[in-house]
mmCIF file with all atom_site columns, C-alpha atoms in Angstrom:
data_model
loop_
_atom_site.group_PDB
_atom_site.id
_atom_site.type_symbol
_atom_site.label_atom_id
_atom_site.label_alt_id
_atom_site.label_comp_id
_atom_site.label_asym_id
_atom_site.label_entity_id
_atom_site.label_seq_id
_atom_site.pdbx_PDB_ins_code
_atom_site.Cartn_x
_atom_site.Cartn_y
_atom_site.Cartn_z
_atom_site.occupancy
_atom_site.B_iso_or_equiv
_atom_site.pdbx_formal_charge
_atom_site.auth_seq_id
_atom_site.auth_comp_id
_atom_site.auth_asym_id
_atom_site.auth_atom_id
_atom_site.pdbx_PDB_model_num
ATOM 1   C CA . MET R 1 1   ? 19.352  0.222   5.306   1.00 64.00 ? 1   MET R CA 1
ATOM 2   C CA . GLY R 1 2   ? 19.146  -3.129  7.092   1.00 74.00 ? 2   GLY R CA 1
ATOM 3   C CA . GLU R 1 3   ? 18.742  -1.384  10.440  1.00 92.00 ? 3   GLU R CA 1
ATOM 4   C CA . ILE R 1 4   ? 15.771  0.648   9.147   1.00 94.00 ? 4   ILE R CA 1
ATOM 5   C CA . LEU R 1 5   ? 14.067  -2.455  7.759   1.00 95.00 ? 5   LEU R CA 1
ATOM 6   C CA . ALA R 1 6   ? 14.583  -4.296  11.070  1.00 95.00 ? 6   ALA R CA 1
ATOM 7   C CA . LEU R 1 7   ? 12.833  -1.412  12.859  1.00 96.00 ? 7   LEU R CA 1
ATOM 8   C CA . VAL R 1 8   ? 10.045  -1.392  10.255  1.00 97.00 ? 8   VAL R CA 1
ATOM 9   C CA . GLU R 1 9   ? 9.478   -5.130  10.636  1.00 97.00 ? 9   GLU R CA 1
ATOM 10  C CA . ALA R 1 10  ? 9.422   -4.769  14.433  1.00 97.00 ? 10  ALA R CA 1
ATOM 11  C CA . ARG R 1 11  ? 6.768   -2.031  14.126  1.00 97.00 ? 11  ARG R CA 1
ATOM 12  C CA . LEU R 1 12  ? 4.668   -4.240  11.817  1.00 97.00 ? 12  LEU R CA 1
ATOM 13  C CA . ARG R 1 13  ? 4.921   -7.149  14.257  1.00 97.00 ? 13  ARG R CA 1
ATOM 14  C CA . THR R 1 14  ? 3.925   -4.910  17.175  1.00 96.00 ? 14  THR R CA 1
ATOM 15  C CA . ALA R 1 15  ? 0.855   -3.630  15.318  1.00 96.00 ? 15  ALA R CA 1
ATOM 16  C CA . LEU R 1 16  ? -0.217  -6.728  13.373  1.00 96.00 ? 16  LEU R CA 1
ATOM 17  C CA . GLY R 1 17  ? 1.257   -9.740  15.198  1.00 96.00 ? 17  GLY R CA 1
ATOM 18  C CA . GLU R 1 18  ? 3.530   -12.408 13.772  1.00 97.00 ? 18  GLU R CA 1
ATOM 19  C CA . PRO R 1 19  ? 3.474   -12.839 9.983   1.00 97.00 ? 19  PRO R CA 1
ATOM 20  C CA . ASP R 1 20  ? 2.405   -16.302 8.894   1.00 94.00 ? 20  ASP R CA 1
ATOM 21  C CA . ALA R 1 21  ? 4.047   -16.027 5.465   1.00 93.00 ? 21  ALA R CA 1
ATOM 22  C CA . ARG R 1 22  ? 6.502   -13.850 3.551   1.00 93.00 ? 22  ARG R CA 1
ATOM 23  C CA . ALA R 1 23  ? 7.690   -13.639 -0.018  1.00 91.00 ? 23  ALA R CA 1
ATOM 24  C CA . ALA R 1 24  ? 10.470  -11.639 -1.652  1.00 90.00 ? 24  ALA R CA 1
ATOM 25  C CA . VAL R 1 25  ? 10.586  -10.083 -5.112  1.00 86.00 ? 25  VAL R CA 1
ATOM 26  C CA . THR R 1 26  ? 13.565  -8.392  -6.723  1.00 83.00 ? 26  THR R CA 1
ATOM 27  C CA . PHE R 1 27  ? 13.282  -6.316  -9.873  1.00 78.00 ? 27  PHE R CA 1
ATOM 28  C CA . LEU R 1 28  ? 16.274  -5.501  -12.037 1.00 74.00 ? 28  LEU R CA 1
ATOM 29  C CA . GLY R 1 29  ? 18.043  -2.437  -10.643 1.00 72.00 ? 29  GLY R CA 1
ATOM 30  C CA . THR R 1 30  ? 16.026  -2.261  -7.408  1.00 76.00 ? 30  THR R CA 1
ATOM 31  C CA . ASP R 1 31  ? 16.393  -3.355  -3.815  1.00 82.00 ? 31  ASP R CA 1
ATOM 32  C CA . ARG R 1 32  ? 14.576  -6.479  -2.691  1.00 89.00 ? 32  ARG R CA 1
ATOM 33  C CA . ILE R 1 33  ? 10.959  -5.993  -1.641  1.00 94.00 ? 33  ILE R CA 1
ATOM 34  C CA . GLU R 1 34  ? 9.337   -8.434  0.765   1.00 95.00 ? 34  GLU R CA 1
ATOM 35  C CA . VAL R 1 35  ? 5.617   -8.830  1.362   1.00 96.00 ? 35  VAL R CA 1
ATOM 36  C CA . LEU R 1 36  ? 4.539   -10.145 4.766   1.00 97.00 ? 36  LEU R CA 1
ATOM 37  C CA . ARG R 1 37  ? 1.136   -11.712 5.366   1.00 97.00 ? 37  ARG R CA 1
ATOM 38  C CA . PHE R 1 38  ? -0.667  -11.308 8.689   1.00 97.00 ? 38  PHE R CA 1
ATOM 39  C CA . VAL R 1 39  ? -3.921  -13.109 9.515   1.00 96.00 ? 39  VAL R CA 1
ATOM 40  C CA . ASP R 1 40  ? -6.269  -11.476 12.015  1.00 92.00 ? 40  ASP R CA 1
ATOM 41  C CA . GLY R 1 41  ? -9.487  -13.498 12.302  1.00 93.00 ? 41  GLY R CA 1
ATOM 42  C CA . ASP R 1 42  ? -11.314 -13.150 8.984   1.00 95.00 ? 42  ASP R CA 1
ATOM 43  C CA . VAL R 1 43  ? -8.994  -10.384 7.723   1.00 96.00 ? 43  VAL R CA 1
ATOM 44  C CA . VAL R 1 44  ? -5.694  -10.917 5.911   1.00 97.00 ? 44  VAL R CA 1
ATOM 45  C CA . ARG R 1 45  ? -3.210  -8.057  5.836   1.00 97.00 ? 45  ARG R CA 1
ATOM 46  C CA . TYR R 1 46  ? -0.324  -7.778  3.408   1.00 97.00 ? 46  TYR R CA 1
ATOM 47  C CA . ALA R 1 47  ? 2.485   -5.357  4.255   1.00 97.00 ? 47  ALA R CA 1
ATOM 48  C CA . THR R 1 48  ? 5.507   -4.466  2.165   1.00 97.00 ? 48  THR R CA 1
ATOM 49  C CA . LEU R 1 49  ? 8.987   -4.437  3.660   1.00 97.00 ? 49  LEU R CA 1
ATOM 50  C CA . GLY R 1 50  ? 11.797  -2.759  1.754   1.00 95.00 ? 50  GLY R CA 1
ATOM 51  C CA . MET R 1 51  ? 10.153  0.282   0.183   1.00 95.00 ? 51  MET R CA 1
ATOM 52  C CA . SER R 1 52  ? 11.282  2.437   3.134   1.00 95.00 ? 52  SER R CA 1
ATOM 53  C CA . ALA R 1 53  ? 14.950  1.420   2.866   1.00 92.00 ? 53  ALA R CA 1
ATOM 54  C CA . GLN R 1 54  ? 15.569  4.453   0.667   1.00 90.00 ? 54  GLN R CA 1
ATOM 55  C CA . PRO R 1 55  ? 13.774  7.802   0.840   1.00 92.00 ? 55  PRO R CA 1
ATOM 56  C CA . MET R 1 56  ? 11.472  8.596   -2.071  1.00 91.00 ? 56  MET R CA 1
ATOM 57  C CA . ALA R 1 57  ? 13.014  11.275  -4.252  1.00 83.00 ? 57  ALA R CA 1
ATOM 58  C CA . ASP R 1 58  ? 11.367  14.157  -6.044  1.00 73.00 ? 58  ASP R CA 1
ATOM 59  C CA . PRO R 1 59  ? 11.423  13.106  -9.720  1.00 68.00 ? 59  PRO R CA 1
ATOM 60  C CA . THR R 1 60  ? 12.377  16.679  -10.716 1.00 70.00 ? 60  THR R CA 1
ATOM 61  C CA . ALA R 1 61  ? 15.430  16.775  -8.440  1.00 71.00 ? 61  ALA R CA 1
ATOM 62  C CA . VAL R 1 62  ? 18.824  16.574  -10.154 1.00 69.00 ? 62  VAL R CA 1
ATOM 63  C CA . LEU R 1 63  ? 20.264  14.421  -7.367  1.00 71.00 ? 63  LEU R CA 1
ATOM 64  C CA . ALA R 1 64  ? 18.327  12.200  -4.965  1.00 70.00 ? 64  ALA R CA 1
ATOM 65  C CA . ASP R 1 65  ? 19.094  12.836  -1.296  1.00 73.00 ? 65  ASP R CA 1
ATOM 66  C CA . PRO R 1 66  ? 20.250  9.507   0.189   1.00 75.00 ? 66  PRO R CA 1
ATOM 67  C CA . VAL R 1 67  ? 19.011  10.414  3.709   1.00 82.00 ? 67  VAL R CA 1
ATOM 68  C CA . LYS R 1 68  ? 16.170  12.944  3.660   1.00 87.00 ? 68  LYS R CA 1
ATOM 69  C CA . GLY R 1 69  ? 12.821  12.429  1.981   1.00 88.00 ? 69  GLY R CA 1
ATOM 70  C CA . PRO R 1 70  ? 9.553   10.609  2.605   1.00 93.00 ? 70  PRO R CA 1
ATOM 71  C CA . ARG R 1 71  ? 9.666   6.911   3.454   1.00 95.00 ? 71  ARG R CA 1
ATOM 72  C CA . ALA R 1 72  ? 6.739   4.513   3.376   1.00 97.00 ? 72  ALA R CA 1
ATOM 73  C CA . GLU R 1 73  ? 5.518   0.941   3.342   1.00 97.00 ? 73  GLU R CA 1
ATOM 74  C CA . LEU R 1 74  ? 2.186   -0.246  1.945   1.00 98.00 ? 74  LEU R CA 1
ATOM 75  C CA . VAL R 1 75  ? -0.545  -2.183  3.800   1.00 98.00 ? 75  VAL R CA 1
ATOM 76  C CA . LEU R 1 76  ? -3.513  -3.925  2.143   1.00 97.00 ? 76  LEU R CA 1
ATOM 77  C CA . SER R 1 77  ? -6.344  -5.501  4.183   1.00 97.00 ? 77  SER R CA 1
ATOM 78  C CA . VAL R 1 78  ? -8.876  -7.942  2.671   1.00 97.00 ? 78  VAL R CA 1
ATOM 79  C CA . ARG R 1 79  ? -11.410 -10.477 3.917   1.00 96.00 ? 79  ARG R CA 1
ATOM 80  C CA . ALA R 1 80  ? -9.958  -13.971 4.041   1.00 93.00 ? 80  ALA R CA 1
ATOM 81  C CA . GLY R 1 81  ? -11.245 -16.981 2.142   1.00 89.00 ? 81  GLY R CA 1
ATOM 82  C CA . LEU R 1 82  ? -13.312 -15.191 -0.513  1.00 90.00 ? 82  LEU R CA 1
ATOM 83  C CA . ALA R 1 83  ? -10.666 -15.000 -3.242  1.00 91.00 ? 83  ALA R CA 1
ATOM 84  C CA . ASP R 1 84  ? -7.084  -16.101 -3.956  1.00 93.00 ? 84  ASP R CA 1
ATOM 85  C CA . THR R 1 85  ? -5.706  -12.838 -2.584  1.00 93.00 ? 85  THR R CA 1
ATOM 86  C CA . ASP R 1 86  ? -2.240  -14.301 -1.929  1.00 93.00 ? 86  ASP R CA 1
ATOM 87  C CA . LYS R 1 87  ? -1.568  -13.648 -5.622  1.00 93.00 ? 87  LYS R CA 1
ATOM 88  C CA . VAL R 1 88  ? -1.427  -9.925  -4.694  1.00 94.00 ? 88  VAL R CA 1
ATOM 89  C CA . LEU R 1 89  ? 2.169   -10.381 -3.535  1.00 92.00 ? 89  LEU R CA 1
ATOM 90  C CA . ARG R 1 90  ? 3.776   -9.542  -6.883  1.00 90.00 ? 90  ARG R CA 1
ATOM 91  C CA . PRO R 1 91  ? 1.487   -6.542  -7.676  1.00 94.00 ? 91  PRO R CA 1
ATOM 92  C CA . LEU R 1 92  ? 2.175   -5.181  -4.165  1.00 95.00 ? 92  LEU R CA 1
ATOM 93  C CA . ALA R 1 93  ? 5.911   -5.567  -4.672  1.00 93.00 ? 93  ALA R CA 1
ATOM 94  C CA . VAL R 1 94  ? 5.593   -3.754  -8.030  1.00 92.00 ? 94  VAL R CA 1
ATOM 95  C CA . LEU R 1 95  ? 3.816   -0.853  -6.292  1.00 94.00 ? 95  LEU R CA 1
ATOM 96  C CA . ALA R 1 96  ? 6.418   -0.768  -3.506  1.00 94.00 ? 96  ALA R CA 1
ATOM 97  C CA . ALA R 1 97  ? 9.232   -0.671  -6.090  1.00 91.00 ? 97  ALA R CA 1
ATOM 98  C CA . SER R 1 98  ? 7.631   2.175   -8.064  1.00 90.00 ? 98  SER R CA 1
ATOM 99  C CA . PRO R 1 99  ? 9.535   4.960   -6.224  1.00 90.00 ? 99  PRO R CA 1
ATOM 100 C CA . GLN R 1 100 ? 12.843  3.322   -7.216  1.00 85.00 ? 100 GLN R CA 1
ATOM 101 C CA . VAL R 1 101 ? 11.762  2.317   -10.721 1.00 83.00 ? 101 VAL R CA 1
ATOM 102 C CA . GLU R 1 102 ? 9.642   5.274   -11.797 1.00 84.00 ? 102 GLU R CA 1
ATOM 103 C CA . GLY R 1 103 ? 10.900  7.995   -9.461  1.00 83.00 ? 103 GLY R CA 1
ATOM 104 C CA . VAL R 1 104 ? 7.468   8.687   -7.985  1.00 85.00 ? 104 VAL R CA 1
ATOM 105 C CA . ILE R 1 105 ? 6.572   9.756   -4.472  1.00 90.00 ? 105 ILE R CA 1
ATOM 106 C CA . VAL R 1 106 ? 3.739   7.636   -3.077  1.00 95.00 ? 106 VAL R CA 1
ATOM 107 C CA . ALA R 1 107 ? 1.518   9.766   -0.836  1.00 95.00 ? 107 ALA R CA 1
ATOM 108 C CA . PRO R 1 108 ? -2.057  9.768   0.510   1.00 96.00 ? 108 PRO R CA 1
ATOM 109 C CA . GLY R 1 109 ? -4.601  10.590  -2.200  1.00 96.00 ? 109 GLY R CA 1
ATOM 110 C CA . ALA R 1 110 ? -2.514  9.069   -4.987  1.00 95.00 ? 110 ALA R CA 1
ATOM 111 C CA . SER R 1 111 ? -3.752  6.354   -7.325  1.00 95.00 ? 111 SER R CA 1
ATOM 112 C CA . LEU R 1 112 ? -1.430  3.465   -8.120  1.00 94.00 ? 112 LEU R CA 1
ATOM 113 C CA . GLU R 1 113 ? -2.123  1.248   -11.140 1.00 93.00 ? 113 GLU R CA 1
ATOM 114 C CA . VAL R 1 114 ? -0.722  -2.230  -11.762 1.00 91.00 ? 114 VAL R CA 1
ATOM 115 C CA . GLY R 1 115 ? -2.284  -2.808  -15.188 1.00 90.00 ? 115 GLY R CA 1
ATOM 116 C CA . GLU R 1 116 ? -3.738  -6.220  -14.288 1.00 94.00 ? 116 GLU R CA 1
ATOM 117 C CA . PRO R 1 117 ? -6.095  -7.600  -11.640 1.00 95.00 ? 117 PRO R CA 1
ATOM 118 C CA . LEU R 1 118 ? -4.594  -7.440  -8.153  1.00 96.00 ? 118 LEU R CA 1
ATOM 119 C CA . TRP R 1 119 ? -5.395  -11.174 -7.799  1.00 95.00 ? 119 TRP R CA 1
ATOM 120 C CA . PRO R 1 120 ? -7.196  -13.705 -10.049 1.00 93.00 ? 120 PRO R CA 1
ATOM 121 C CA . GLY R 1 121 ? -10.760 -12.569 -10.735 1.00 91.00 ? 121 GLY R CA 1
ATOM 122 C CA . ALA R 1 122 ? -10.291 -9.269  -8.865  1.00 94.00 ? 122 ALA R CA 1
ATOM 123 C CA . PRO R 1 123 ? -12.370 -6.349  -10.165 1.00 94.00 ? 123 PRO R CA 1
ATOM 124 C CA . PHE R 1 124 ? -9.469  -4.079  -9.144  1.00 96.00 ? 124 PHE R CA 1
ATOM 125 C CA . SER R 1 125 ? -6.278  -3.155  -10.991 1.00 95.00 ? 125 SER R CA 1
ATOM 126 C CA . SER R 1 126 ? -5.550  0.021   -9.042  1.00 96.00 ? 126 SER R CA 1
ATOM 127 C CA . VAL R 1 127 ? -5.541  1.252   -5.468  1.00 97.00 ? 127 VAL R CA 1
ATOM 128 C CA . LEU R 1 128 ? -6.124  4.524   -3.666  1.00 97.00 ? 128 LEU R CA 1
ATOM 129 C CA . VAL R 1 129 ? -3.433  5.416   -1.131  1.00 97.00 ? 129 VAL R CA 1
ATOM 130 C CA . ALA R 1 130 ? -5.174  6.342   2.138   1.00 96.00 ? 130 ALA R CA 1
ATOM 131 C CA . GLU R 1 131 ? -4.012  8.352   5.133   1.00 95.00 ? 131 GLU R CA 1
ATOM 132 C CA . PRO R 1 132 ? -1.575  6.569   7.486   1.00 94.00 ? 132 PRO R CA 1
ATOM 133 C CA . GLY R 1 133 ? -1.707  6.266   11.242  1.00 82.00 ? 133 GLY R CA 1
ATOM 134 C CA . GLY R 1 134 ? -4.799  4.166   11.886  1.00 86.00 ? 134 GLY R CA 1
ATOM 135 C CA . LEU R 1 135 ? -3.566  0.597   11.751  1.00 91.00 ? 135 LEU R CA 1
ATOM 136 C CA . VAL R 1 136 ? 0.203   1.012   12.079  1.00 96.00 ? 136 VAL R CA 1
ATOM 137 C CA . GLU R 1 137 ? 1.686   4.139   13.656  1.00 95.00 ? 137 GLU R CA 1
ATOM 138 C CA . ASP R 1 138 ? 4.445   6.068   11.888  1.00 96.00 ? 138 ASP R CA 1
ATOM 139 C CA . LEU R 1 139 ? 7.955   4.927   12.776  1.00 95.00 ? 139 LEU R CA 1
ATOM 140 C CA . GLU R 1 140 ? 10.171  7.834   13.834  1.00 95.00 ? 140 GLU R CA 1
ATOM 141 C CA . LEU R 1 141 ? 13.785  7.581   12.646  1.00 95.00 ? 141 LEU R CA 1
ATOM 142 C CA . ASP R 1 142 ? 16.884  9.495   13.779  1.00 92.00 ? 142 ASP R CA 1
ATOM 143 C CA . GLU R 1 143 ? 17.224  13.032  12.416  1.00 90.00 ? 143 GLU R CA 1
ATOM 144 C CA . PRO R 1 144 ? 17.513  14.104  9.645   1.00 91.00 ? 144 PRO R CA 1
ATOM 145 C CA . MET R 1 145 ? 15.583  11.089  8.293   1.00 92.00 ? 145 MET R CA 1
ATOM 146 C CA . ASP R 1 146 ? 11.825  11.366  7.750   1.00 94.00 ? 146 ASP R CA 1
ATOM 147 C CA . PRO R 1 147 ? 9.583   8.892   9.596   1.00 95.00 ? 147 PRO R CA 1
ATOM 148 C CA . VAL R 1 148 ? 8.368   5.731   7.887   1.00 96.00 ? 148 VAL R CA 1
ATOM 149 C CA . ARG R 1 149 ? 4.631   5.995   7.156   1.00 97.00 ? 149 ARG R CA 1
ATOM 150 C CA . PHE R 1 150 ? 2.504   2.881   6.725   1.00 98.00 ? 150 PHE R CA 1
ATOM 151 C CA . LEU R 1 151 ? 0.075   3.711   3.929   1.00 98.00 ? 151 LEU R CA 1
ATOM 152 C CA . PRO R 1 152 ? -3.191  1.740   3.669   1.00 97.00 ? 152 PRO R CA 1
ATOM 153 C CA . LEU R 1 153 ? -4.198  0.755   0.130   1.00 98.00 ? 153 LEU R CA 1
ATOM 154 C CA . LEU R 1 154 ? -7.882  0.758   -0.876  1.00 97.00 ? 154 LEU R CA 1
ATOM 155 C CA . PRO R 1 155 ? -8.621  -1.273  -4.028  1.00 97.00 ? 155 PRO R CA 1
ATOM 156 C CA . MET R 1 156 ? -10.535 0.648   -6.710  1.00 97.00 ? 156 MET R CA 1
ATOM 157 C CA . THR R 1 157 ? -12.586 -0.693  -9.600  1.00 95.00 ? 157 THR R CA 1
ATOM 158 C CA . HIS R 1 158 ? -11.968 0.764   -13.052 1.00 94.00 ? 158 HIS R CA 1
ATOM 159 C CA . ASN R 1 159 ? -15.049 3.017   -12.723 1.00 94.00 ? 159 ASN R CA 1
ATOM 160 C CA . GLU R 1 160 ? -14.030 4.203   -9.243  1.00 96.00 ? 160 GLU R CA 1
ATOM 161 C CA . ALA R 1 161 ? -10.512 5.017   -10.477 1.00 95.00 ? 161 ALA R CA 1
ATOM 162 C CA . ALA R 1 162 ? -11.930 7.034   -13.387 1.00 94.00 ? 162 ALA R CA 1
ATOM 163 C CA . TRP R 1 163 ? -14.357 8.842   -11.041 1.00 93.00 ? 163 TRP R CA 1
ATOM 164 C CA . LYS R 1 164 ? -11.515 9.590   -8.604  1.00 95.00 ? 164 LYS R CA 1
ATOM 165 C CA . ARG R 1 165 ? -9.439  11.166  -11.402 1.00 94.00 ? 165 ARG R CA 1
ATOM 166 C CA . VAL R 1 166 ? -12.298 13.601  -12.078 1.00 95.00 ? 166 VAL R CA 1
ATOM 167 C CA . ARG R 1 167 ? -13.715 14.200  -8.580  1.00 94.00 ? 167 ARG R CA 1
ATOM 168 C CA . GLY R 1 168 ? -10.728 13.541  -6.304  1.00 95.00 ? 168 GLY R CA 1
ATOM 169 C CA . ALA R 1 169 ? -9.792  11.078  -3.573  1.00 95.00 ? 169 ALA R CA 1
ATOM 170 C CA . GLN R 1 170 ? -11.800 12.789  -0.839  1.00 95.00 ? 170 GLN R CA 1
ATOM 171 C CA . GLU R 1 171 ? -15.078 12.573  -2.769  1.00 94.00 ? 171 GLU R CA 1
ATOM 172 C CA . LEU R 1 172 ? -14.518 8.903   -3.593  1.00 95.00 ? 172 LEU R CA 1
ATOM 173 C CA . GLN R 1 173 ? -13.800 8.094   0.058   1.00 95.00 ? 173 GLN R CA 1
ATOM 174 C CA . GLU R 1 174 ? -16.933 10.003  1.121   1.00 95.00 ? 174 GLU R CA 1
ATOM 175 C CA . ARG R 1 175 ? -18.966 8.053   -1.454  1.00 95.00 ? 175 ARG R CA 1
ATOM 176 C CA . TRP R 1 176 ? -17.636 4.752   -0.100  1.00 96.00 ? 176 TRP R CA 1
ATOM 177 C CA . LEU R 1 177 ? -18.446 5.841   3.458   1.00 95.00 ? 177 LEU R CA 1
ATOM 178 C CA . SER R 1 178 ? -21.956 7.121   2.700   1.00 95.00 ? 178 SER R CA 1
ATOM 179 C CA . ARG R 1 179 ? -22.819 3.894   0.838   1.00 94.00 ? 179 ARG R CA 1
ATOM 180 C CA . GLY R 1 180 ? -21.393 1.611   3.547   1.00 94.00 ? 180 GLY R CA 1
ATOM 181 C CA . THR R 1 181 ? -18.916 0.037   1.111   1.00 95.00 ? 181 THR R CA 1
ATOM 182 C CA . ASP R 1 182 ? -16.927 -2.889  2.531   1.00 95.00 ? 182 ASP R CA 1
ATOM 183 C CA . LEU R 1 183 ? -13.491 -1.969  1.198   1.00 96.00 ? 183 LEU R CA 1
ATOM 184 C CA . ARG R 1 184 ? -12.064 -5.251  2.502   1.00 96.00 ? 184 ARG R CA 1
ATOM 185 C CA . ASP R 1 185 ? -14.379 -7.361  0.309   1.00 96.00 ? 185 ASP R CA 1
ATOM 186 C CA . PRO R 1 186 ? -12.067 -8.807  -2.383  1.00 95.00 ? 186 PRO R CA 1
ATOM 187 C CA . LEU R 1 187 ? -15.039 -9.432  -4.704  1.00 94.00 ? 187 LEU R CA 1
ATOM 188 C CA . ARG R 1 188 ? -17.071 -6.248  -4.195  1.00 94.00 ? 188 ARG R CA 1
ATOM 189 C CA . GLY R 1 189 ? -18.510 -4.364  -7.112  1.00 92.00 ? 189 GLY R CA 1
ATOM 190 C CA . SER R 1 190 ? -18.131 -0.682  -7.859  1.00 93.00 ? 190 SER R CA 1
ATOM 191 C CA . VAL R 1 191 ? -19.895 1.748   -5.542  1.00 89.00 ? 191 VAL R CA 1
ATOM 192 C CA . SER R 1 192 ? -22.807 3.622   -7.124  1.00 88.00 ? 192 SER R CA 1
ATOM 193 C CA . LEU R 1 193 ? -21.326 6.751   -8.708  1.00 81.00 ? 193 LEU R CA 1
ATOM 194 C CA . ASP R 1 194 ? -24.474 8.486   -9.983  1.00 76.00 ? 194 ASP R CA 1
#
C-alpha cells in the first residue's frame, strides 16, 4: 500500500509540481486520506492521496478482491483568492473515503454529494466526476493491479446536479461548454438550464 501511494505522489508531483500544503484526515474504520494542495499561478489544485491504496470493490460482490479493481485519486481545480477554498480539504477526504465507507465505485459520469457546501459560501455541495487523463496521466501498476486514474472533479450547483440526474453527465458538460462556463470559478452561479 505504501509503495503505491509513493508512486501516486510522485506522479502528482511530476504533473503538478511540489505541493505547498498537505492535510490528513482519518475516518473511523478507513485508511488515512491526505489532500495535497498545488498552486499554479491563479489556479489552486487539490489532489487526494490514499484513495488508491485499495482497489474499489463492486458493492454487490461477496468478497472484495484485495488486488484487482479500479483505483483512483480525485483532483479539484479552482481559481485562487476568490473564496476560502482550503476548507474543501475535509469534503474531499470524505469523497475519497466513500469507496471504503459506502462501497461505491467512483467513475467518470458519477455525481458525488457531500451534503454541505464544499467550502464556506460555496454554491456547490456536489461534484461531477470527469474523464481522467488530461491533467495527470494514469499511473500503470504491476499486473494484475489496475492503473490509478486521476479523476477531475467539477463542482455542480444544486440545479445542475438535479438537471444532470435527469439529462445525464454528457449533456451537462455540453451545456457548460456551449455557455463558456468557467468551472474553476469558486463563486460561479448555475449555468442556464432552459
